[in-house]
Structures are given as structure tokens and as C-alpha cells.
Coordinates of N, CA, C and O and ligand atoms in Angstrom, one line a residue:
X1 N 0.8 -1.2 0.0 CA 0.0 0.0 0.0 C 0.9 1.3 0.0 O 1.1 1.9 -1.0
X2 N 1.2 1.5 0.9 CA 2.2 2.3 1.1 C 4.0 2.5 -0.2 O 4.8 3.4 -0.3
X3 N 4.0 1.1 -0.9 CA 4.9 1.5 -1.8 C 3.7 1.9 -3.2 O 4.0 2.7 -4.1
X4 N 3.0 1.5 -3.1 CA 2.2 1.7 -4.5 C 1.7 3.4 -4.7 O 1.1 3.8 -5.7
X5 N 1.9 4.2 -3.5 CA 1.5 5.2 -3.1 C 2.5 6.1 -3.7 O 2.4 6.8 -4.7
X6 N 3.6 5.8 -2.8 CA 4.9 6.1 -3.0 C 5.3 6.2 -4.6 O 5.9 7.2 -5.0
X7 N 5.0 5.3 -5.3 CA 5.2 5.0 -6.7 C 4.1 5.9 -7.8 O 4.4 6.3 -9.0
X8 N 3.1 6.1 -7.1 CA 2.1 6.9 -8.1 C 2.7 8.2 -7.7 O 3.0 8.9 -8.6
X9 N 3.0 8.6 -6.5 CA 3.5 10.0 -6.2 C 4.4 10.4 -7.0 O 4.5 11.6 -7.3
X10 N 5.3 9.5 -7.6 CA 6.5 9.6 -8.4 C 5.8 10.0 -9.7 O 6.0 11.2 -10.1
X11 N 5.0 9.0 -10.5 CA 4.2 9.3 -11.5 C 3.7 10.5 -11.7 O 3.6 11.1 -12.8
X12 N 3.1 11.1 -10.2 CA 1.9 12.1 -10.9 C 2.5 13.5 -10.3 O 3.3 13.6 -9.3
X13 N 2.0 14.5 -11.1 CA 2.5 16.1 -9.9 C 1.7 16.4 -8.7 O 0.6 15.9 -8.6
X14 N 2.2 17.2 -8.0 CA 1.7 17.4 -6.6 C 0.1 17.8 -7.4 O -1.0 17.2 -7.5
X15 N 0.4 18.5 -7.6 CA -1.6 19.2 -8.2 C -1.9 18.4 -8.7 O -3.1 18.7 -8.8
X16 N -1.7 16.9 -9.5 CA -2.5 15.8 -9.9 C -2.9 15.6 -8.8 O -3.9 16.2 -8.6
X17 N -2.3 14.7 -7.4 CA -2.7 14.6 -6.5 C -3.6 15.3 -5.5 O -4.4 14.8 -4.7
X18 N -3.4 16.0 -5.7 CA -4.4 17.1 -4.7 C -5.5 17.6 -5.5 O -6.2 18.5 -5.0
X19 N -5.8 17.3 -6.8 CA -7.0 17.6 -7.4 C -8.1 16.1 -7.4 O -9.3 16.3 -7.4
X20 N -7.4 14.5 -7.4 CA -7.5 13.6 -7.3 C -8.0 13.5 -5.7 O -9.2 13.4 -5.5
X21 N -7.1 13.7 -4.7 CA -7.6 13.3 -3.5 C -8.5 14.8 -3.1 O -9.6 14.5 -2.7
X22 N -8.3 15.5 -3.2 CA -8.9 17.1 -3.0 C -10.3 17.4 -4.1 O -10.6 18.6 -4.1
X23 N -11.1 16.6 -5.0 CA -11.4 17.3 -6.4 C -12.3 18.0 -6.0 O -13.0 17.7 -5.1
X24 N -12.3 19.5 -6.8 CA -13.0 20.8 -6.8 C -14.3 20.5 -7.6 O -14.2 19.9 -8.6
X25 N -15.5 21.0 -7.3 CA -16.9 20.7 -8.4 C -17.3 19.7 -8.4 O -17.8 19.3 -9.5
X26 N -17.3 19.2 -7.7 CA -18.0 17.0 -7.5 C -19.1 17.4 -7.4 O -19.4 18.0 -6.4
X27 N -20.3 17.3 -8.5 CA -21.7 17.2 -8.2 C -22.5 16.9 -9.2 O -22.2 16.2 -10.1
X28 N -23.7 17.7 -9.2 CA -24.6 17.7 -9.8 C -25.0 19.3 -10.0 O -24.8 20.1 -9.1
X29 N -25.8 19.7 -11.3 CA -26.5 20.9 -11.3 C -28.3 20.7 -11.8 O -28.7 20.9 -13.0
X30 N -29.1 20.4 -10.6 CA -29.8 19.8 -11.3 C -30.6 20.9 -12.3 O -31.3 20.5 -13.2
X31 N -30.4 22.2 -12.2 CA -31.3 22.7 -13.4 C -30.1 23.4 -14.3 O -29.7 24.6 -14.1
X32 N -29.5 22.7 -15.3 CA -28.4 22.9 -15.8 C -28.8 23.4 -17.0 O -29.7 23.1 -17.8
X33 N -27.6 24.5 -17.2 CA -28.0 24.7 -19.2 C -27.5 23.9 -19.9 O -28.1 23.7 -21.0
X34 N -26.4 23.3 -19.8 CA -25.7 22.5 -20.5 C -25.1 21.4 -20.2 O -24.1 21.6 -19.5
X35 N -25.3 20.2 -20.3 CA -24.8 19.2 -19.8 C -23.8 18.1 -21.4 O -24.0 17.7 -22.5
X36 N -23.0 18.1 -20.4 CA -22.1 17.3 -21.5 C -21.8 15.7 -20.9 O -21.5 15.7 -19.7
X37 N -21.7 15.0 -21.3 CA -21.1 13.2 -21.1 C -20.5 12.9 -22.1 O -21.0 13.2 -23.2
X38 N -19.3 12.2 -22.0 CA -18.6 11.3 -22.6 C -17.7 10.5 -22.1 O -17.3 10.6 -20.9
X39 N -17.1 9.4 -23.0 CA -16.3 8.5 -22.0 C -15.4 7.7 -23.0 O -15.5 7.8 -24.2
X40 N -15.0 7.1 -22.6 CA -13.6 6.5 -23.3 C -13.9 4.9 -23.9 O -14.1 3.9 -23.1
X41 N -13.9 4.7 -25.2 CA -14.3 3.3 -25.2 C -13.1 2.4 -24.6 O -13.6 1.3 -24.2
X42 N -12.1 2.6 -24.4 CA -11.1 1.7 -24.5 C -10.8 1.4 -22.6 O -10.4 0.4 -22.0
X43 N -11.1 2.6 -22.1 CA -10.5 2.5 -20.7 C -12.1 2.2 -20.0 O -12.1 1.5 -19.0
X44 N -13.3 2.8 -20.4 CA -14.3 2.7 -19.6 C -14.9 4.2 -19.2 O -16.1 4.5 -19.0
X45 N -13.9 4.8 -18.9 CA -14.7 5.8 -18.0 C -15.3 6.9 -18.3 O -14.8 7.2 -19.4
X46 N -16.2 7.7 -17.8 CA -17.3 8.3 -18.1 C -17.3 9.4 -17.6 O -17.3 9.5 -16.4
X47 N -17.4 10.4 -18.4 CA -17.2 12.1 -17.3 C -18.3 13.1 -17.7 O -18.5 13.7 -18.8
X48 N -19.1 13.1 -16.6 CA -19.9 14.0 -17.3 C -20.0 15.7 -16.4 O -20.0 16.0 -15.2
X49 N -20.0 16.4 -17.5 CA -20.1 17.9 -17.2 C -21.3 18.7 -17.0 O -22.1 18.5 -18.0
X50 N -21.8 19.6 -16.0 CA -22.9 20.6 -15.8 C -22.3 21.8 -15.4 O -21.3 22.1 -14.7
X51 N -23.4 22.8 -16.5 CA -23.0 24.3 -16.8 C -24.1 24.8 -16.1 O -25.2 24.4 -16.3
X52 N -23.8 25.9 -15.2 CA -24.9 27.2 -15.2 C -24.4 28.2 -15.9 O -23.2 28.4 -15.6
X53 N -24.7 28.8 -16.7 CA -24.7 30.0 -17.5 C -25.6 31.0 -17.4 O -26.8 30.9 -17.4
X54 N -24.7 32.5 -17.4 CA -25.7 33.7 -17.0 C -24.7 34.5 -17.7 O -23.5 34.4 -17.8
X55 N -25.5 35.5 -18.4 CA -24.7 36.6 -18.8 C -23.6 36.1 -19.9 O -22.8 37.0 -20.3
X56 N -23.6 35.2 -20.3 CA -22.5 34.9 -21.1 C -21.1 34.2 -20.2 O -19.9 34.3 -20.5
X57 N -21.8 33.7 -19.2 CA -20.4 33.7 -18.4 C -21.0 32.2 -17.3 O -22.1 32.0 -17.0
X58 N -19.7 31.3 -17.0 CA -20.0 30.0 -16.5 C -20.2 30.4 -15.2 O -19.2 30.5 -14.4
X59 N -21.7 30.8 -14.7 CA -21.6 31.4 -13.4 C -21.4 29.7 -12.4 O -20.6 29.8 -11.6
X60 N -21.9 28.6 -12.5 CA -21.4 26.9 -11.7 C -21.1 26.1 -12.2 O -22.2 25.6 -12.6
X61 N -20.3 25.5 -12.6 CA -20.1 23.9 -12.8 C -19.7 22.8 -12.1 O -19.0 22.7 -11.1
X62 N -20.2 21.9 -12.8 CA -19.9 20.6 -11.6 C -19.4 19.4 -12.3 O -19.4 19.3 -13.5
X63 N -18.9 18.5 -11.6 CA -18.9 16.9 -12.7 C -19.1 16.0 -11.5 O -19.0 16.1 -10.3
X64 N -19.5 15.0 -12.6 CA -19.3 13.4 -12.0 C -18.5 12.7 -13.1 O -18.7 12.8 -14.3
X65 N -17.1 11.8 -12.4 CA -16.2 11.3 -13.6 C -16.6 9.8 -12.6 O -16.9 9.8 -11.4
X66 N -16.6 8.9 -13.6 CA -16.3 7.7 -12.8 C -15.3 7.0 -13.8 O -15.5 6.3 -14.8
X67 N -13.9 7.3 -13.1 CA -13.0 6.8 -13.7 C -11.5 7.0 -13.0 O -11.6 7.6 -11.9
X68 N -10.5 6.7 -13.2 CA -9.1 6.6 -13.1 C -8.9 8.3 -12.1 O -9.6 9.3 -12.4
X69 N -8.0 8.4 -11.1 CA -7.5 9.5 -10.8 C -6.9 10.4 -11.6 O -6.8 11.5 -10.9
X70 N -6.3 10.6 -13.0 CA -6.2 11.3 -13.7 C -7.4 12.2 -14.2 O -7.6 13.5 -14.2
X71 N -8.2 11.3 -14.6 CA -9.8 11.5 -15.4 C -10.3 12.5 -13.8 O -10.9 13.6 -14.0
X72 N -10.2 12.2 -12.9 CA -10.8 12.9 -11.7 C -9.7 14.1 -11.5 O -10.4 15.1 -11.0
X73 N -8.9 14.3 -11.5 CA -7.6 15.3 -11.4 C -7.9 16.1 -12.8 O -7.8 17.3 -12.7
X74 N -8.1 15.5 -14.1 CA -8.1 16.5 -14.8 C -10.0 17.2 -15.2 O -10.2 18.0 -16.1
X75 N -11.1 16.8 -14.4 CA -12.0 17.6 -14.6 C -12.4 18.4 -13.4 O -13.2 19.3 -13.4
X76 N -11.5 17.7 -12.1 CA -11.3 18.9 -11.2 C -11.0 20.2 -11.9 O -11.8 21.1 -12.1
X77 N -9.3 20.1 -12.3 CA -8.9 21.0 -13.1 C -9.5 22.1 -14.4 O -9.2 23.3 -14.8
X78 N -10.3 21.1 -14.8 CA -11.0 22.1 -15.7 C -12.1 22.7 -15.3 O -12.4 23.8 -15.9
X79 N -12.5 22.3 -14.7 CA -13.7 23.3 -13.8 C -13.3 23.9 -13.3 O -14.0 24.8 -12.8
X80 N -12.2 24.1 -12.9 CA -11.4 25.1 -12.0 C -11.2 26.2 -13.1 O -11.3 27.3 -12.6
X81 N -10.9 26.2 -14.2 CA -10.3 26.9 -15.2 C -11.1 27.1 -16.0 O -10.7 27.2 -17.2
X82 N -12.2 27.1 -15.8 CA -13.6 27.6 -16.8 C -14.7 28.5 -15.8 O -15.7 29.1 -16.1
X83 N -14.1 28.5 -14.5 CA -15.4 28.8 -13.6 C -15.1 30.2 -13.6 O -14.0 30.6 -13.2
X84 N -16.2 30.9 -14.0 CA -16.2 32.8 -13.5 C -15.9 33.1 -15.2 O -16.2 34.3 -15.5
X85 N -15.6 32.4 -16.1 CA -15.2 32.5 -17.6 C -16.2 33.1 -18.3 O -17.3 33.1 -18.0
X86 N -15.6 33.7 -19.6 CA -16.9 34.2 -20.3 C -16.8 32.8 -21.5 O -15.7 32.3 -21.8
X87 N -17.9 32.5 -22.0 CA -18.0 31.2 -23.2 C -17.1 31.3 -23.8 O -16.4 30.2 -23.9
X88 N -16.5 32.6 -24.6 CA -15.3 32.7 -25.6 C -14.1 32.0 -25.2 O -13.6 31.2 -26.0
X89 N -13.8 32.2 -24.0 CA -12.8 31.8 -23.6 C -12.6 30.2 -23.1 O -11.5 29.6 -22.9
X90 N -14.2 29.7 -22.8 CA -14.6 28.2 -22.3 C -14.2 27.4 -24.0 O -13.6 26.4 -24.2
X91 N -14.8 28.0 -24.7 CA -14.7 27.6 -26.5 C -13.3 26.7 -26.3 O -13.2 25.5 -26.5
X92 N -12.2 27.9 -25.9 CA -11.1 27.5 -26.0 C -10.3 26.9 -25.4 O -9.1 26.8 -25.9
X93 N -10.7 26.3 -24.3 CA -10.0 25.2 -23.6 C -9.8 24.0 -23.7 O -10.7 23.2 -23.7
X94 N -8.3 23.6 -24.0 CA -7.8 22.7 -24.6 C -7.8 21.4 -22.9 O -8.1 21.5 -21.8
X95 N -7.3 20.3 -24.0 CA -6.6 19.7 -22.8 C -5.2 19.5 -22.6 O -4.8 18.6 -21.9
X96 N -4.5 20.4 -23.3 CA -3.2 21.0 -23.1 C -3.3 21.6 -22.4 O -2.5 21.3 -21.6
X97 N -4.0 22.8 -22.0 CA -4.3 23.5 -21.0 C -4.6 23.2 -19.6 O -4.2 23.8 -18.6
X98 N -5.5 22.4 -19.6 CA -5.4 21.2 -18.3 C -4.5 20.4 -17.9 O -4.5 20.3 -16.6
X99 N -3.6 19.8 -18.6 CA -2.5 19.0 -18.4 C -1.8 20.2 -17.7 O -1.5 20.2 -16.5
X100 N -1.5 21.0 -18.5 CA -0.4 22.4 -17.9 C -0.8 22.2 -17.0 O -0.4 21.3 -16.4
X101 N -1.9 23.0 -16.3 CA -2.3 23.5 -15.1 C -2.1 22.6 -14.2 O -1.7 23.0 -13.2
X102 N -2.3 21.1 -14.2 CA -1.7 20.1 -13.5 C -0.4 19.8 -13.6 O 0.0 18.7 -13.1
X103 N 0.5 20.8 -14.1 CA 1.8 20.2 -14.1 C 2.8 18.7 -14.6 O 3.9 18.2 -14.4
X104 N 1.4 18.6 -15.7 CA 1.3 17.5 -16.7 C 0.8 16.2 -16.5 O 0.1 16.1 -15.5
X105 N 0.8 15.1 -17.1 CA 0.2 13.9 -16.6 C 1.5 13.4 -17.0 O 2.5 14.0 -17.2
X106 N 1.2 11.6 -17.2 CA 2.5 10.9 -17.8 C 1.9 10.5 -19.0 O 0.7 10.4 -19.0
X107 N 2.6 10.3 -20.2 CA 1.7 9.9 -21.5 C 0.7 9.2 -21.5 O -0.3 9.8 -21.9
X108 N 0.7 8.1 -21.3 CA -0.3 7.2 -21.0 C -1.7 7.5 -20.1 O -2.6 6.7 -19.9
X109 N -1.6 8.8 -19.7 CA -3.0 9.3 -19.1 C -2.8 10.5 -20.0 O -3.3 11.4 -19.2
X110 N -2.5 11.1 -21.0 CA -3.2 12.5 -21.5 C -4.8 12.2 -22.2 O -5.6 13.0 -22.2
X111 N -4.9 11.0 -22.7 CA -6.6 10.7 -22.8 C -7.0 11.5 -21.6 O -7.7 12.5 -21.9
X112 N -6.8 11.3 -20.5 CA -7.7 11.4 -19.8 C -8.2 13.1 -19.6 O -9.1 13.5 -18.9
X113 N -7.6 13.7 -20.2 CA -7.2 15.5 -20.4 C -8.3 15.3 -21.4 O -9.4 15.9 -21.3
X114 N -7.9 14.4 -22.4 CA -8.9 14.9 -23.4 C -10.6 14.8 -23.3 O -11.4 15.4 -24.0
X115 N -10.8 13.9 -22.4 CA -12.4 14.1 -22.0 C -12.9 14.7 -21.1 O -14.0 14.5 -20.8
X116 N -11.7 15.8 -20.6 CA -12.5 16.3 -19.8 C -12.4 18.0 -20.6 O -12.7 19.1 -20.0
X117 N -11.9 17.9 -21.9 CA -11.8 18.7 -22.7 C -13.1 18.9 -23.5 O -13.7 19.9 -23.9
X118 N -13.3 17.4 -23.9 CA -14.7 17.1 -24.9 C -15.8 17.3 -24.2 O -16.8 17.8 -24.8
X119 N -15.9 16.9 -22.6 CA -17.7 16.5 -21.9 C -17.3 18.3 -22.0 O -18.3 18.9 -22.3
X120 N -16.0 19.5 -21.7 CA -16.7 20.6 -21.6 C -17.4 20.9 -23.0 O -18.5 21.5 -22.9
X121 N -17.0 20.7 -24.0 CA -17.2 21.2 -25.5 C -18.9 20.9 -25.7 O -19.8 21.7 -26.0
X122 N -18.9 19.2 -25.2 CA -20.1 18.7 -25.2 C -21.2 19.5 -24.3 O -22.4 19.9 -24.6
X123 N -20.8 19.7 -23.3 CA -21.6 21.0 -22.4 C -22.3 21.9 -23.1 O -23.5 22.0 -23.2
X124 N -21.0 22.7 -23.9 CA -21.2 23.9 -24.4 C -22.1 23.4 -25.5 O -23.2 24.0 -25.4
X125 N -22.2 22.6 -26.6 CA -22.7 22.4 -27.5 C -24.4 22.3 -27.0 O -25.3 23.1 -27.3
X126 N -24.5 21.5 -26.4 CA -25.8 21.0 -25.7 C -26.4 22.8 -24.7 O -27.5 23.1 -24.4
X127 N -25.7 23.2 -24.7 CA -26.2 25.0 -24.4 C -26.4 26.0 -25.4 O -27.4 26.7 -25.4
X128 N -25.6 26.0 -26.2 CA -25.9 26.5 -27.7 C -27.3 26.0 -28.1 O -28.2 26.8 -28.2
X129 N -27.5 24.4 -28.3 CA -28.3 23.9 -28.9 C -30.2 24.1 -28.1 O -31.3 23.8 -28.5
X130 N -29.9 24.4 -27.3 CA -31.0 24.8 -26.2 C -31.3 26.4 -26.1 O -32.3 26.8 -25.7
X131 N -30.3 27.1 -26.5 CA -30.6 28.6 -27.0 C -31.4 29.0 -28.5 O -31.8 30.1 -28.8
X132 N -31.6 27.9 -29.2 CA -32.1 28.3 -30.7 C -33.6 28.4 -31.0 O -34.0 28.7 -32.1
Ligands
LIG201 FE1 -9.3 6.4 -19.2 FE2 -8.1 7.8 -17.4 S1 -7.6 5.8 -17.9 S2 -9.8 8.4 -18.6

């Protein structure tokens, strides 16, 4: 227990960690403008994203990931990095930009960046498509 701990610590950066055991936005929004899901055929896991929107701007967001501590470390992180945002700038969030802000992943987990890149896109899209 204690070496396998020891061994992921090695693996992951302090802010993976502390977004994983710490994650910011764990919930639900039940009257949501935008809700986004998606998930990984290969690994399983499932992340889904909730938007409040006002003003043009992400006034709450929340998620449920059920998946790998990366996958939970990086939609912490992106809800952290969209929240108070105006849409323009939500448009634009990569999962390079998440990775950054975590101080990277190891290769073999940057998937997990990328869906928490898509359920936001998927958010947004599914809010757009509810405005027309
Ligand atoms: Fe698939 Fe992390 S292993 S999202």
C-alpha cells in the first residue's frame, strides 16, 4: 500500500494529486444549461459535465467522472479553469491547458485530459443547442 502510493507520487505532480484526493466541483447541477457526457471506449470511463450560465459567463459547474484518478484530477482542473469565464474563452480550452495546469500527466494518461476537454465542448454544444 504504502509503496504503490509512494510509486504513483512519483508518477503524478503534486496538483494531480491534490486535485484527485482534493477534487474541486464533484456534483450535480440539477437545473443545468448545458450538460455534457462522454467516455472513453477503451479505458471505460465516463465524465460528465454541468454548466450554469448567465450573462454569457460559467456562473457553476460541476462533474461526475467515474474513472481513473487522472480522469478525476483533470475535470477537477478544468472546472477550476472555466469557472467565472466568459464562453469565448470556455470555447477555448484545450486539454493541453489542463494538463499544464496540472503540471502534466505521464503519457499514457493524457486521454484522460482529453475528455475532460470534450464533456466541456459537449456542455457547451448541448447549451448553444438549447438557446435556438
Ligand atoms: Fe481512461 Fe483515465 S484511464 S480516462
Amino acid at each position: 500500500m504504502v509503496l504503490t502510493i509512494y510509486i504513483k507520487m512519483a508518477l503524478y505532480s503534486e496538483k494531480v494529486m491534490d486535485h484527485f484526493l482534493n477534487p474541486r466541483n464533484v456534483g450535480v447541477i440539477e437545473d443545468a444549461d448545458g450538460i455534457g457526457e462522454v467516455g472513453n471506449a477503451k479505458c471505460g470511463d465516463i465524465m460528465k459535465i454541468y454548466l450554469k450560465i448567465k450573462d454569457g459567463i460559467v456562473e457553476d459547474v460541476k462533474f461526475e467522472t467515474f474513472g481513473c484518478g487522472s480522469a478525476i484530477a483533470s475535470s477537477s482542473m478544468a472546472t477550476e479553469l472555466i469557472k467565472g469565464k466568459p464562453l469565448e474563452e470556455v470555447k477555448e480550452l484545450t486539454n493541453k491547458a489542463v494538463t499544464e495546469a496540472l503540471d502534466g500527466l505521464p503519457a499514457h494518461k493524457l486521454h484522460c485530459s482529453v475528455l475532460a476537454e470534450e464533456a466541456i465542448q459537449k456542455a457547451l454544444d448541448d447549451y448553444y443547442s438549447k438557446q435556438k
